[in-house]
Amino acid sequence: MKKLFFILISVIVLFLVFKSNSKGKQITNQLKGLINSSVSSPNLINRKGISIKTRVLLPKGYKRVTYPKKSFQEYLRNYKLKPYGSPIINYNGSKYFAQHWHDAILEVPVPKNGLQQCADALMRIRAEYLWNTNRKNEIGFNFTSGHYCSWKQYANGYRPKIKGNKVSFHKTAAPNSSKKTFYKYLNLIYMYAGTASLHKELPKVKVKDLTIGDMLVNPGFPGHIEIIADEIINEKGEKLFLLAQGNTPAQNVCLLKNFENTDISPWYSFTKNTPVYTPSYHFKQPVFVRFK
């Protein structure tokens, strides 16, 4: 009881301090979520679940939207998770300062080089999906400069020569299509692509057409991006979604709680032209994009 009282007093004080700040709404949501996670147990979380689909339960009246086997949508919703309660770990082995934002950690390895940040982690997930489904020739991303860099080109020995915004590709290495070389290619992508390039390169998606794998993006340097990891629907046609993110500094990819509506957390609903508040980011003008 004393712990709850202390948390409530702290929230009131911090709310008064930050309510006139541009980040006040986001901070308030984080504090609301902290209270919720401190005084209640998750209602829609199966702690024994080892995938997104088995970890997150459905609100009453909803069912999962069906997608074909081997689709990107099914790949994501069945993504393997670390055991419940696993912390968010940064690339250097330290714990991230906020450990109350997530309900799951995806089994996405974090390179120690610190390059795999928010957009990079999602590009890795997409590239690994294409690799694992024998669609390697479809792997490719635009640099921020707009130049396209494909895995096929890289595997054939071509490397970029970069001078400012000018990029040219030259065959300077022996052909090598190994998995080790594939991850070297991804490190290159991490260096020269990001939220800005994804926003510019990928087709925009309307809220009514959203599906698993679509991404909520705010382009910039660094900007931020989050990916829809599951999708459910009720008899009225109302849909709810799960969101996952990588982050800066480079760290584990996590499934986010919903501090705006803790009754359905971690599920989110989206409405056209309505801001989206997630634990770590405020999307004032939401834009959704889709991998090609």
PDB file of C-alpha atoms in Angstrom:
ATOM      1  CA  MET A   1       0.000   0.000   0.000  1.00  0.00           C
ATOM      2  CA  LYS A   2       2.860   2.377   0.834  1.00  0.00           C
ATOM      3  CA  LYS A   3       4.448   1.583  -2.551  1.00  0.00           C
ATOM      4  CA  LEU A   4       1.221   2.434  -4.378  1.00  0.00           C
ATOM      5  CA  PHE A   5       0.808   5.676  -2.415  1.00  0.00           C
ATOM      6  CA  PHE A   6       4.376   6.712  -3.246  1.00  0.00           C
ATOM      7  CA  ILE A   7       3.853   5.996  -6.952  1.00  0.00           C
ATOM      8  CA  LEU A   8       0.614   8.006  -7.043  1.00  0.00           C
ATOM      9  CA  ILE A   9       2.211  11.012  -5.338  1.00  0.00           C
ATOM     10  CA  SER A  10       5.180  10.826  -7.722  1.00  0.00           C
ATOM     11  CA  VAL A  11       2.855  10.783 -10.709  1.00  0.00           C
ATOM     12  CA  ILE A  12       0.947  13.841  -9.524  1.00  0.00           C
ATOM     13  CA  VAL A  13       4.152  15.815  -8.988  1.00  0.00           C
ATOM     14  CA  LEU A  14       5.652  14.821 -12.330  1.00  0.00           C
ATOM     15  CA  PHE A  15       2.402  15.516 -14.150  1.00  0.00           C
ATOM     16  CA  LEU A  16       2.337  19.082 -12.805  1.00  0.00           C
ATOM     17  CA  VAL A  17       5.964  19.566 -13.838  1.00  0.00           C
ATOM     18  CA  PHE A  18       5.534  18.261 -17.367  1.00  0.00           C
ATOM     19  CA  LYS A  19       1.959  19.138 -18.343  1.00  0.00           C
ATOM     20  CA  SER A  20       3.048  22.333 -20.144  1.00  0.00           C
ATOM     21  CA  ASN A  21       5.936  20.540 -21.838  1.00  0.00           C
ATOM     22  CA  SER A  22       5.566  19.286 -25.434  1.00  0.00           C
ATOM     23  CA  LYS A  23       6.455  15.838 -24.197  1.00  0.00           C
ATOM     24  CA  GLY A  24       4.071  15.991 -21.289  1.00  0.00           C
ATOM     25  CA  LYS A  25       1.454  13.713 -22.841  1.00  0.00           C
ATOM     26  CA  GLN A  26       4.029  11.026 -23.600  1.00  0.00           C
ATOM     27  CA  ILE A  27       5.491  11.216 -20.099  1.00  0.00           C
ATOM     28  CA  THR A  28       2.022  11.069 -18.538  1.00  0.00           C
ATOM     29  CA  ASN A  29       1.250   7.946 -20.562  1.00  0.00           C
ATOM     30  CA  GLN A  30       4.489   6.331 -19.432  1.00  0.00           C
ATOM     31  CA  LEU A  31       3.674   7.055 -15.806  1.00  0.00           C
ATOM     32  CA  LYS A  32       0.125   5.732 -16.258  1.00  0.00           C
ATOM     33  CA  GLY A  33       1.552   2.555 -17.691  1.00  0.00           C
ATOM     34  CA  LEU A  34       4.045   2.266 -14.854  1.00  0.00           C
ATOM     35  CA  ILE A  35       1.211   2.454 -12.313  1.00  0.00           C
ATOM     36  CA  ASN A  36      -0.791  -0.150 -14.202  1.00  0.00           C
ATOM     37  CA  SER A  37       2.131  -2.564 -14.412  1.00  0.00           C
ATOM     38  CA  SER A  38       2.927  -1.988 -10.739  1.00  0.00           C
ATOM     39  CA  VAL A  39      -0.500  -2.674  -9.278  1.00  0.00           C
ATOM     40  CA  SER A  40      -2.064  -5.195 -11.675  1.00  0.00           C
ATOM     41  CA  SER A  41      -1.201  -8.358 -13.540  1.00  0.00           C
ATOM     42  CA  PRO A  42      -1.493  -8.504 -17.340  1.00  0.00           C
ATOM     43  CA  ASN A  43      -4.923  -9.792 -18.404  1.00  0.00           C
ATOM     44  CA  LEU A  44      -4.103 -10.525 -22.022  1.00  0.00           C
ATOM     45  CA  ILE A  45      -0.662 -12.039 -21.550  1.00  0.00           C
ATOM     46  CA  ASN A  46       0.122 -15.731 -21.401  1.00  0.00           C
ATOM     47  CA  ARG A  47       3.464 -15.767 -19.647  1.00  0.00           C
ATOM     48  CA  LYS A  48       4.211 -19.241 -20.962  1.00  0.00           C
ATOM     49  CA  GLY A  49       3.747 -18.233 -24.594  1.00  0.00           C
ATOM     50  CA  ILE A  50       6.878 -18.611 -26.727  1.00  0.00           C
ATOM     51  CA  SER A  51       5.658 -16.734 -29.816  1.00  0.00           C
ATOM     52  CA  ILE A  52       3.723 -13.521 -30.380  1.00  0.00           C
ATOM     53  CA  LYS A  53       0.628 -15.562 -31.229  1.00  0.00           C
ATOM     54  CA  THR A  54       0.826 -17.680 -28.083  1.00  0.00           C
ATOM     55  CA  ARG A  55       2.012 -14.877 -25.740  1.00  0.00           C
ATOM     56  CA  VAL A  56      -0.770 -12.373 -26.425  1.00  0.00           C
ATOM     57  CA  LEU A  57      -4.386 -13.367 -25.771  1.00  0.00           C
ATOM     58  CA  LEU A  58      -7.445 -11.894 -27.482  1.00  0.00           C
ATOM     59  CA  PRO A  59      -9.982  -9.453 -26.042  1.00  0.00           C
ATOM     60  CA  LYS A  60     -13.511 -10.858 -25.880  1.00  0.00           C
ATOM     61  CA  GLY A  61     -15.236 -10.979 -29.257  1.00  0.00           C
ATOM     62  CA  TYR A  62     -12.096 -10.849 -31.370  1.00  0.00           C
ATOM     63  CA  LYS A  63     -10.377 -13.397 -33.583  1.00  0.00           C
ATOM     64  CA  ARG A  64      -7.103 -13.331 -35.491  1.00  0.00           C
ATOM     65  CA  VAL A  65      -7.212 -12.290 -39.134  1.00  0.00           C
ATOM     66  CA  THR A  66      -6.226 -15.268 -41.284  1.00  0.00           C
ATOM     67  CA  TYR A  67      -3.256 -15.118 -43.661  1.00  0.00           C
ATOM     68  CA  PRO A  68      -1.641 -17.709 -45.950  1.00  0.00           C
ATOM     69  CA  LYS A  69       1.049 -20.004 -44.605  1.00  0.00           C
ATOM     70  CA  LYS A  70       4.598 -18.746 -45.271  1.00  0.00           C
ATOM     71  CA  SER A  71       3.287 -15.177 -45.662  1.00  0.00           C
ATOM     72  CA  PHE A  72       5.145 -12.321 -43.989  1.00  0.00           C
ATOM     73  CA  GLN A  73       2.098 -11.828 -41.766  1.00  0.00           C
ATOM     74  CA  GLU A  74       2.219 -15.398 -40.438  1.00  0.00           C
ATOM     75  CA  TYR A  75       6.002 -15.167 -40.080  1.00  0.00           C
ATOM     76  CA  LEU A  76       5.662 -12.147 -37.811  1.00  0.00           C
ATOM     77  CA  ARG A  77       2.794 -13.323 -35.603  1.00  0.00           C
ATOM     78  CA  ASN A  78       4.621 -16.612 -35.004  1.00  0.00           C
ATOM     79  CA  TYR A  79       7.937 -14.928 -34.246  1.00  0.00           C
ATOM     80  CA  LYS A  80       9.814 -16.623 -31.423  1.00  0.00           C
ATOM     81  CA  LEU A  81      10.076 -14.802 -28.091  1.00  0.00           C
ATOM     82  CA  LYS A  82      12.445 -14.839 -25.165  1.00  0.00           C
ATOM     83  CA  PRO A  83      11.012 -16.064 -21.825  1.00  0.00           C
ATOM     84  CA  TYR A  84       8.470 -13.748 -20.190  1.00  0.00           C
ATOM     85  CA  GLY A  85      10.124 -11.084 -18.052  1.00  0.00           C
ATOM     86  CA  SER A  86      13.314 -10.894 -20.123  1.00  0.00           C
ATOM     87  CA  PRO A  87      14.746  -7.359 -19.952  1.00  0.00           C
ATOM     88  CA  ILE A  88      15.566  -5.048 -22.851  1.00  0.00           C
ATOM     89  CA  ILE A  89      19.321  -5.259 -23.349  1.00  0.00           C
ATOM     90  CA  ASN A  90      21.375  -2.674 -25.241  1.00  0.00           C
ATOM     91  CA  TYR A  91      24.010  -3.652 -27.797  1.00  0.00           C
ATOM     92  CA  ASN A  92      26.788  -3.195 -25.224  1.00  0.00           C
ATOM     93  CA  GLY A  93      25.218  -5.624 -22.752  1.00  0.00           C
ATOM     94  CA  SER A  94      23.729  -2.998 -20.441  1.00  0.00           C
ATOM     95  CA  LYS A  95      20.056  -2.884 -19.486  1.00  0.00           C
ATOM     96  CA  TYR A  96      17.900  -0.225 -21.120  1.00  0.00           C
ATOM     97  CA  PHE A  97      16.679   2.351 -18.600  1.00  0.00           C
ATOM     98  CA  ALA A  98      12.962   1.625 -19.253  1.00  0.00           C
ATOM     99  CA  GLN A  99      11.921  -1.937 -18.490  1.00  0.00           C
ATOM    100  CA  HIS A 100       8.161  -1.374 -18.064  1.00  0.00           C
ATOM    101  CA  TRP A 101       7.309  -0.686 -21.717  1.00  0.00           C
ATOM    102  CA  HIS A 102       7.165  -4.207 -23.074  1.00  0.00           C
ATOM    103  CA  ASP A 103       5.314  -7.520 -22.773  1.00  0.00           C
ATOM    104  CA  ALA A 104       7.741  -9.553 -24.860  1.00  0.00           C
ATOM    105  CA  ILE A 105      11.237  -9.595 -26.335  1.00  0.00           C
ATOM    106  CA  LEU A 106      11.603 -10.964 -29.853  1.00  0.00           C
ATOM    107  CA  GLU A 107      14.458 -13.358 -30.591  1.00  0.00           C
ATOM    108  CA  VAL A 108      16.283 -10.875 -32.815  1.00  0.00           C
ATOM    109  CA  PRO A 109      20.043 -10.925 -32.054  1.00  0.00           C
ATOM    110  CA  VAL A 110      21.602  -7.508 -31.355  1.00  0.00           C
ATOM    111  CA  PRO A 111      25.053  -6.987 -32.954  1.00  0.00           C
ATOM    112  CA  LYS A 112      27.665  -5.511 -30.627  1.00  0.00           C
ATOM    113  CA  ASN A 113      28.570  -2.866 -33.207  1.00  0.00           C
ATOM    114  CA  GLY A 114      25.577  -0.711 -32.214  1.00  0.00           C
ATOM    115  CA  LEU A 115      24.343  -0.282 -35.798  1.00  0.00           C
ATOM    116  CA  GLN A 116      21.047  -2.193 -35.585  1.00  0.00           C
ATOM    117  CA  GLN A 117      18.726   0.575 -34.403  1.00  0.00           C
ATOM    118  CA  CYS A 118      14.965   0.996 -34.858  1.00  0.00           C
ATOM    119  CA  ALA A 119      14.589   0.910 -38.657  1.00  0.00           C
ATOM    120  CA  ASP A 120      17.532  -1.455 -39.019  1.00  0.00           C
ATOM    121  CA  ALA A 121      15.968  -4.112 -36.790  1.00  0.00           C
ATOM    122  CA  LEU A 122      12.810  -4.117 -38.907  1.00  0.00           C
ATOM    123  CA  MET A 123      14.786  -4.288 -42.160  1.00  0.00           C
ATOM    124  CA  ARG A 124      16.649  -7.250 -40.697  1.00  0.00           C
ATOM    125  CA  ILE A 125      13.377  -9.037 -39.870  1.00  0.00           C
ATOM    126  CA  ARG A 126      12.125  -8.444 -43.420  1.00  0.00           C
ATOM    127  CA  ALA A 127      15.417  -9.524 -45.019  1.00  0.00           C
ATOM    128  CA  GLU A 128      15.613 -12.692 -42.902  1.00  0.00           C
ATOM    129  CA  TYR A 129      12.051 -13.567 -43.872  1.00  0.00           C
ATOM    130  CA  LEU A 130      12.931 -13.292 -47.569  1.00  0.00           C
ATOM    131  CA  TRP A 131      16.117 -15.294 -46.982  1.00  0.00           C
ATOM    132  CA  ASN A 132      14.295 -18.051 -45.107  1.00  0.00           C
ATOM    133  CA  THR A 133      11.569 -18.347 -47.755  1.00  0.00           C
ATOM    134  CA  ASN A 134      13.985 -18.649 -50.700  1.00  0.00           C
ATOM    135  CA  ARG A 135      13.240 -15.147 -51.985  1.00  0.00           C
ATOM    136  CA  LYS A 136      16.792 -13.871 -51.620  1.00  0.00           C
ATOM    137  CA  ASN A 137      16.731 -11.972 -54.910  1.00  0.00           C
ATOM    138  CA  GLU A 138      14.025  -9.709 -53.469  1.00  0.00           C
ATOM    139  CA  ILE A 139      16.260  -8.485 -50.649  1.00  0.00           C
ATOM    140  CA  GLY A 140      17.219  -4.867 -51.173  1.00  0.00           C
ATOM    141  CA  PHE A 141      16.797  -1.413 -49.647  1.00  0.00           C
ATOM    142  CA  ASN A 142      17.342   2.184 -50.681  1.00  0.00           C
ATOM    143  CA  PHE A 143      20.072   4.250 -49.066  1.00  0.00           C
ATOM    144  CA  THR A 144      18.998   7.636 -47.710  1.00  0.00           C
ATOM    145  CA  SER A 145      20.507   9.052 -50.907  1.00  0.00           C
ATOM    146  CA  GLY A 146      17.896   7.098 -52.887  1.00  0.00           C
ATOM    147  CA  HIS A 147      20.324   4.571 -54.389  1.00  0.00           C
ATOM    148  CA  TYR A 148      19.114   0.971 -54.342  1.00  0.00           C
ATOM    149  CA  CYS A 149      21.415  -1.621 -52.802  1.00  0.00           C
ATOM    150  CA  SER A 150      20.390  -5.236 -53.336  1.00  0.00           C
ATOM    151  CA  TRP A 151      21.660  -8.394 -51.684  1.00  0.00           C
ATOM    152  CA  LYS A 152      22.068  -9.975 -55.135  1.00  0.00           C
ATOM    153  CA  GLN A 153      24.389  -7.176 -56.194  1.00  0.00           C
ATOM    154  CA  TYR A 154      26.366  -7.363 -52.957  1.00  0.00           C
ATOM    155  CA  ALA A 155      26.657 -11.164 -53.142  1.00  0.00           C
ATOM    156  CA  ASN A 156      28.112 -10.801 -56.650  1.00  0.00           C
ATOM    157  CA  GLY A 157      30.947  -8.680 -55.257  1.00  0.00           C
ATOM    158  CA  TYR A 158      29.705  -5.144 -55.899  1.00  0.00           C
ATOM    159  CA  ARG A 159      30.388  -2.551 -53.226  1.00  0.00           C
ATOM    160  CA  PRO A 160      29.280   1.080 -53.002  1.00  0.00           C
ATOM    161  CA  LYS A 161      31.663   3.984 -53.392  1.00  0.00           C
ATOM    162  CA  ILE A 162      30.143   6.878 -51.509  1.00  0.00           C
ATOM    163  CA  LYS A 163      31.061  10.547 -51.835  1.00  0.00           C
ATOM    164  CA  GLY A 164      28.528  12.754 -50.126  1.00  0.00           C
ATOM    165  CA  ASN A 165      25.198  12.018 -51.814  1.00  0.00           C
ATOM    166  CA  LYS A 166      26.857  10.396 -54.815  1.00  0.00           C
ATOM    167  CA  VAL A 167      26.892   6.600 -54.826  1.00  0.00           C
ATOM    168  CA  SER A 168      28.332   4.258 -57.422  1.00  0.00           C
ATOM    169  CA  PHE A 169      28.785   0.486 -57.297  1.00  0.00           C
ATOM    170  CA  HIS A 170      31.961  -1.322 -58.332  1.00  0.00           C
ATOM    171  CA  LYS A 171      32.948  -4.980 -58.359  1.00  0.00           C
ATOM    172  CA  THR A 172      35.716  -5.041 -55.776  1.00  0.00           C
ATOM    173  CA  ALA A 173      35.126  -8.379 -54.022  1.00  0.00           C
ATOM    174  CA  ALA A 174      34.817 -12.022 -55.020  1.00  0.00           C
ATOM    175  CA  PRO A 175      31.254 -13.361 -55.267  1.00  0.00           C
ATOM    176  CA  ASN A 176      30.083 -14.739 -51.934  1.00  0.00           C
ATOM    177  CA  SER A 177      26.508 -15.628 -51.029  1.00  0.00           C
ATOM    178  CA  SER A 178      27.148 -17.058 -47.543  1.00  0.00           C
ATOM    179  CA  LYS A 179      25.081 -16.202 -44.475  1.00  0.00           C
ATOM    180  CA  LYS A 180      28.112 -14.448 -42.977  1.00  0.00           C
ATOM    181  CA  THR A 181      28.341 -12.179 -46.028  1.00  0.00           C
ATOM    182  CA  PHE A 182      24.586 -11.586 -45.821  1.00  0.00           C
ATOM    183  CA  TYR A 183      24.986 -10.046 -42.367  1.00  0.00           C
ATOM    184  CA  LYS A 184      27.869  -7.905 -43.604  1.00  0.00           C
ATOM    185  CA  TYR A 185      25.471  -6.656 -46.259  1.00  0.00           C
ATOM    186  CA  LEU A 186      22.894  -5.839 -43.581  1.00  0.00           C
ATOM    187  CA  ASN A 187      25.500  -3.874 -41.616  1.00  0.00           C
ATOM    188  CA  LEU A 188      26.024  -1.779 -44.739  1.00  0.00           C
ATOM    189  CA  ILE A 189      22.276  -1.208 -44.996  1.00  0.00           C
ATOM    190  CA  TYR A 190      22.147  -0.184 -41.325  1.00  0.00           C
ATOM    191  CA  MET A 191      24.777   2.495 -42.008  1.00  0.00           C
ATOM    192  CA  TYR A 192      23.128   4.100 -45.039  1.00  0.00           C
ATOM    193  CA  ALA A 193      19.385   3.462 -44.680  1.00  0.00           C
ATOM    194  CA  GLY A 194      16.892   4.336 -41.954  1.00  0.00           C
ATOM    195  CA  THR A 195      13.509   5.862 -41.173  1.00  0.00           C
ATOM    196  CA  ALA A 196      13.929   8.633 -43.760  1.00  0.00           C
ATOM    197  CA  SER A 197      14.760   6.238 -46.596  1.00  0.00           C
ATOM    198  CA  LEU A 198      11.973   3.801 -45.683  1.00  0.00           C
ATOM    199  CA  HIS A 199       9.453   6.646 -45.553  1.00  0.00           C
ATOM    200  CA  LYS A 200      10.538   7.875 -48.971  1.00  0.00           C
ATOM    201  CA  GLU A 201      10.949   4.459 -50.618  1.00  0.00           C
ATOM    202  CA  LEU A 202       7.945   2.463 -49.430  1.00  0.00           C
ATOM    203  CA  PRO A 203       4.279   2.837 -50.443  1.00  0.00           C
ATOM    204  CA  LYS A 204       1.994   4.548 -47.956  1.00  0.00           C
ATOM    205  CA  VAL A 205      -0.915   2.582 -46.469  1.00  0.00           C
ATOM    206  CA  LYS A 206      -4.317   3.893 -45.350  1.00  0.00           C
ATOM    207  CA  VAL A 207      -5.490   3.007 -41.850  1.00  0.00           C
ATOM    208  CA  LYS A 208      -8.429   1.008 -43.238  1.00  0.00           C
ATOM    209  CA  ASP A 209      -6.018  -1.184 -45.219  1.00  0.00           C
ATOM    210  CA  LEU A 210      -3.487  -1.936 -42.470  1.00  0.00           C
ATOM    211  CA  THR A 211      -2.126  -5.440 -42.088  1.00  0.00           C
ATOM    212  CA  ILE A 212       0.607  -7.268 -40.195  1.00  0.00           C
ATOM    213  CA  GLY A 213       4.018  -6.066 -41.360  1.00  0.00           C
ATOM    214  CA  ASP A 214       2.955  -2.479 -42.036  1.00  0.00           C
ATOM    215  CA  MET A 215       5.001   0.109 -40.196  1.00  0.00           C
ATOM    216  CA  LEU A 216       4.203   3.308 -38.317  1.00  0.00           C
ATOM    217  CA  VAL A 217       6.945   5.776 -39.221  1.00  0.00           C
ATOM    218  CA  ASN A 218       8.109   9.275 -38.442  1.00  0.00           C
ATOM    219  CA  PRO A 219      11.003   9.990 -40.814  1.00  0.00           C
ATOM    220  CA  GLY A 220      14.003  11.879 -39.580  1.00  0.00           C
ATOM    221  CA  PHE A 221      17.433  11.658 -38.096  1.00  0.00           C
ATOM    222  CA  PRO A 222      16.880   9.563 -36.102  1.00  0.00           C
ATOM    223  CA  GLY A 223      13.059   9.589 -36.387  1.00  0.00           C
ATOM    224  CA  HIS A 224      11.336   6.385 -35.299  1.00  0.00           C
ATOM    225  CA  ILE A 225       9.494   3.389 -36.733  1.00  0.00           C
ATOM    226  CA  GLU A 226       7.398   0.536 -35.304  1.00  0.00           C
ATOM    227  CA  ILE A 227       5.954  -2.545 -36.986  1.00  0.00           C
ATOM    228  CA  ILE A 228       2.535  -4.196 -36.721  1.00  0.00           C
ATOM    229  CA  ALA A 229       3.157  -7.704 -35.378  1.00  0.00           C
ATOM    230  CA  ASP A 230      -0.391  -9.095 -35.199  1.00  0.00           C
ATOM    231  CA  GLU A 231      -3.950  -8.244 -36.221  1.00  0.00           C
ATOM    232  CA  ILE A 232      -7.373  -9.211 -34.879  1.00  0.00           C
ATOM    233  CA  ILE A 233     -10.968  -8.353 -35.804  1.00  0.00           C
ATOM    234  CA  ASN A 234     -14.447  -8.541 -34.257  1.00  0.00           C
ATOM    235  CA  GLU A 235     -17.908  -9.038 -35.789  1.00  0.00           C
ATOM    236  CA  LYS A 236     -18.292  -5.285 -36.311  1.00  0.00           C
ATOM    237  CA  GLY A 237     -15.158  -5.233 -38.449  1.00  0.00           C
ATOM    238  CA  GLU A 238     -13.196  -3.340 -35.805  1.00  0.00           C
ATOM    239  CA  LYS A 239      -9.521  -4.201 -35.811  1.00  0.00           C
ATOM    240  CA  LEU A 240      -6.799  -4.171 -33.169  1.00  0.00           C
ATOM    241  CA  PHE A 241      -3.056  -4.473 -33.708  1.00  0.00           C
ATOM    242  CA  LEU A 242       0.172  -5.243 -31.862  1.00  0.00           C
ATOM    243  CA  LEU A 243       3.239  -3.016 -32.223  1.00  0.00           C
ATOM    244  CA  ALA A 244       6.903  -3.987 -31.930  1.00  0.00           C
ATOM    245  CA  GLN A 245       9.991  -1.816 -32.123  1.00  0.00           C
ATOM    246  CA  GLY A 246      13.743  -1.713 -32.150  1.00  0.00           C
ATOM    247  CA  ASN A 247      15.247   1.435 -30.698  1.00  0.00           C
ATOM    248  CA  THR A 248      18.202   3.750 -30.265  1.00  0.00           C
ATOM    249  CA  PRO A 249      20.635   2.800 -28.819  1.00  0.00           C
ATOM    250  CA  ALA A 250      20.597  -0.530 -30.645  1.00  0.00           C
ATOM    251  CA  GLN A 251      18.787  -3.020 -28.421  1.00  0.00           C
ATOM    252  CA  ASN A 252      16.351  -5.931 -28.278  1.00  0.00           C
ATOM    253  CA  VAL A 253      13.198  -5.715 -30.381  1.00  0.00           C
ATOM    254  CA  CYS A 254      10.254  -5.599 -27.995  1.00  0.00           C
ATOM    255  CA  LEU A 255       6.472  -5.901 -28.134  1.00  0.00           C
ATOM    256  CA  LEU A 256       5.014  -2.683 -26.736  1.00  0.00           C
ATOM    257  CA  LYS A 257       2.362  -2.214 -24.084  1.00  0.00           C
ATOM    258  CA  ASN A 258      -0.502   0.216 -24.691  1.00  0.00           C
ATOM    259  CA  PHE A 259      -0.444   2.933 -22.050  1.00  0.00           C
ATOM    260  CA  GLU A 260      -3.297   4.840 -23.731  1.00  0.00           C
ATOM    261  CA  ASN A 261      -5.795   2.008 -23.246  1.00  0.00           C
ATOM    262  CA  THR A 262      -4.550  -0.380 -20.599  1.00  0.00           C
ATOM    263  CA  ASP A 263      -7.805  -2.389 -20.718  1.00  0.00           C
ATOM    264  CA  ILE A 264      -6.801  -3.877 -24.082  1.00  0.00           C
ATOM    265  CA  SER A 265      -3.022  -3.596 -23.744  1.00  0.00           C
ATOM    266  CA  PRO A 266      -0.910  -4.570 -25.608  1.00  0.00           C
ATOM    267  CA  TRP A 267      -3.441  -4.211 -28.461  1.00  0.00           C
ATOM    268  CA  TYR A 268      -3.810  -0.875 -30.284  1.00  0.00           C
ATOM    269  CA  SER A 269      -6.579   0.647 -32.397  1.00  0.00           C
ATOM    270  CA  PHE A 270      -5.829   3.221 -35.086  1.00  0.00           C
ATOM    271  CA  THR A 271      -8.027   5.969 -36.505  1.00  0.00           C
ATOM    272  CA  LYS A 272      -7.309   8.129 -39.531  1.00  0.00           C
ATOM    273  CA  ASN A 273      -5.455  11.368 -38.691  1.00  0.00           C
ATOM    274  CA  THR A 274      -5.384  10.520 -34.972  1.00  0.00           C
ATOM    275  CA  PRO A 275      -2.060  10.741 -33.086  1.00  0.00           C
ATOM    276  CA  VAL A 276      -0.610   7.496 -31.802  1.00  0.00           C
ATOM    277  CA  TYR A 277       1.093   7.391 -28.421  1.00  0.00           C
ATOM    278  CA  THR A 278       3.332   4.432 -27.696  1.00  0.00           C
ATOM    279  CA  PRO A 279       5.477   4.079 -24.581  1.00  0.00           C
ATOM    280  CA  SER A 280       8.629   5.459 -26.199  1.00  0.00           C
ATOM    281  CA  TYR A 281       7.313   7.675 -28.986  1.00  0.00           C
ATOM    282  CA  HIS A 282       4.541  10.080 -29.999  1.00  0.00           C
ATOM    283  CA  PHE A 283       3.448   9.898 -33.637  1.00  0.00           C
ATOM    284  CA  LYS A 284       1.670  13.224 -33.992  1.00  0.00           C
ATOM    285  CA  GLN A 285       0.786  12.669 -37.659  1.00  0.00           C
ATOM    286  CA  PRO A 286       0.791   8.897 -38.161  1.00  0.00           C
ATOM    287  CA  VAL A 287       2.089   7.596 -41.471  1.00  0.00           C
ATOM    288  CA  PHE A 288       2.047   3.890 -42.298  1.00  0.00           C
ATOM    289  CA  VAL A 289       4.266   2.263 -44.927  1.00  0.00           C
ATOM    290  CA  ARG A 290       4.550  -1.269 -46.309  1.00  0.00           C
ATOM    291  CA  PHE A 291       7.488  -3.361 -47.487  1.00  0.00           C
ATOM    292  CA  LYS A 292       7.318  -4.058 -51.218  1.00  0.00           C
TER     293      LYS A 292
END
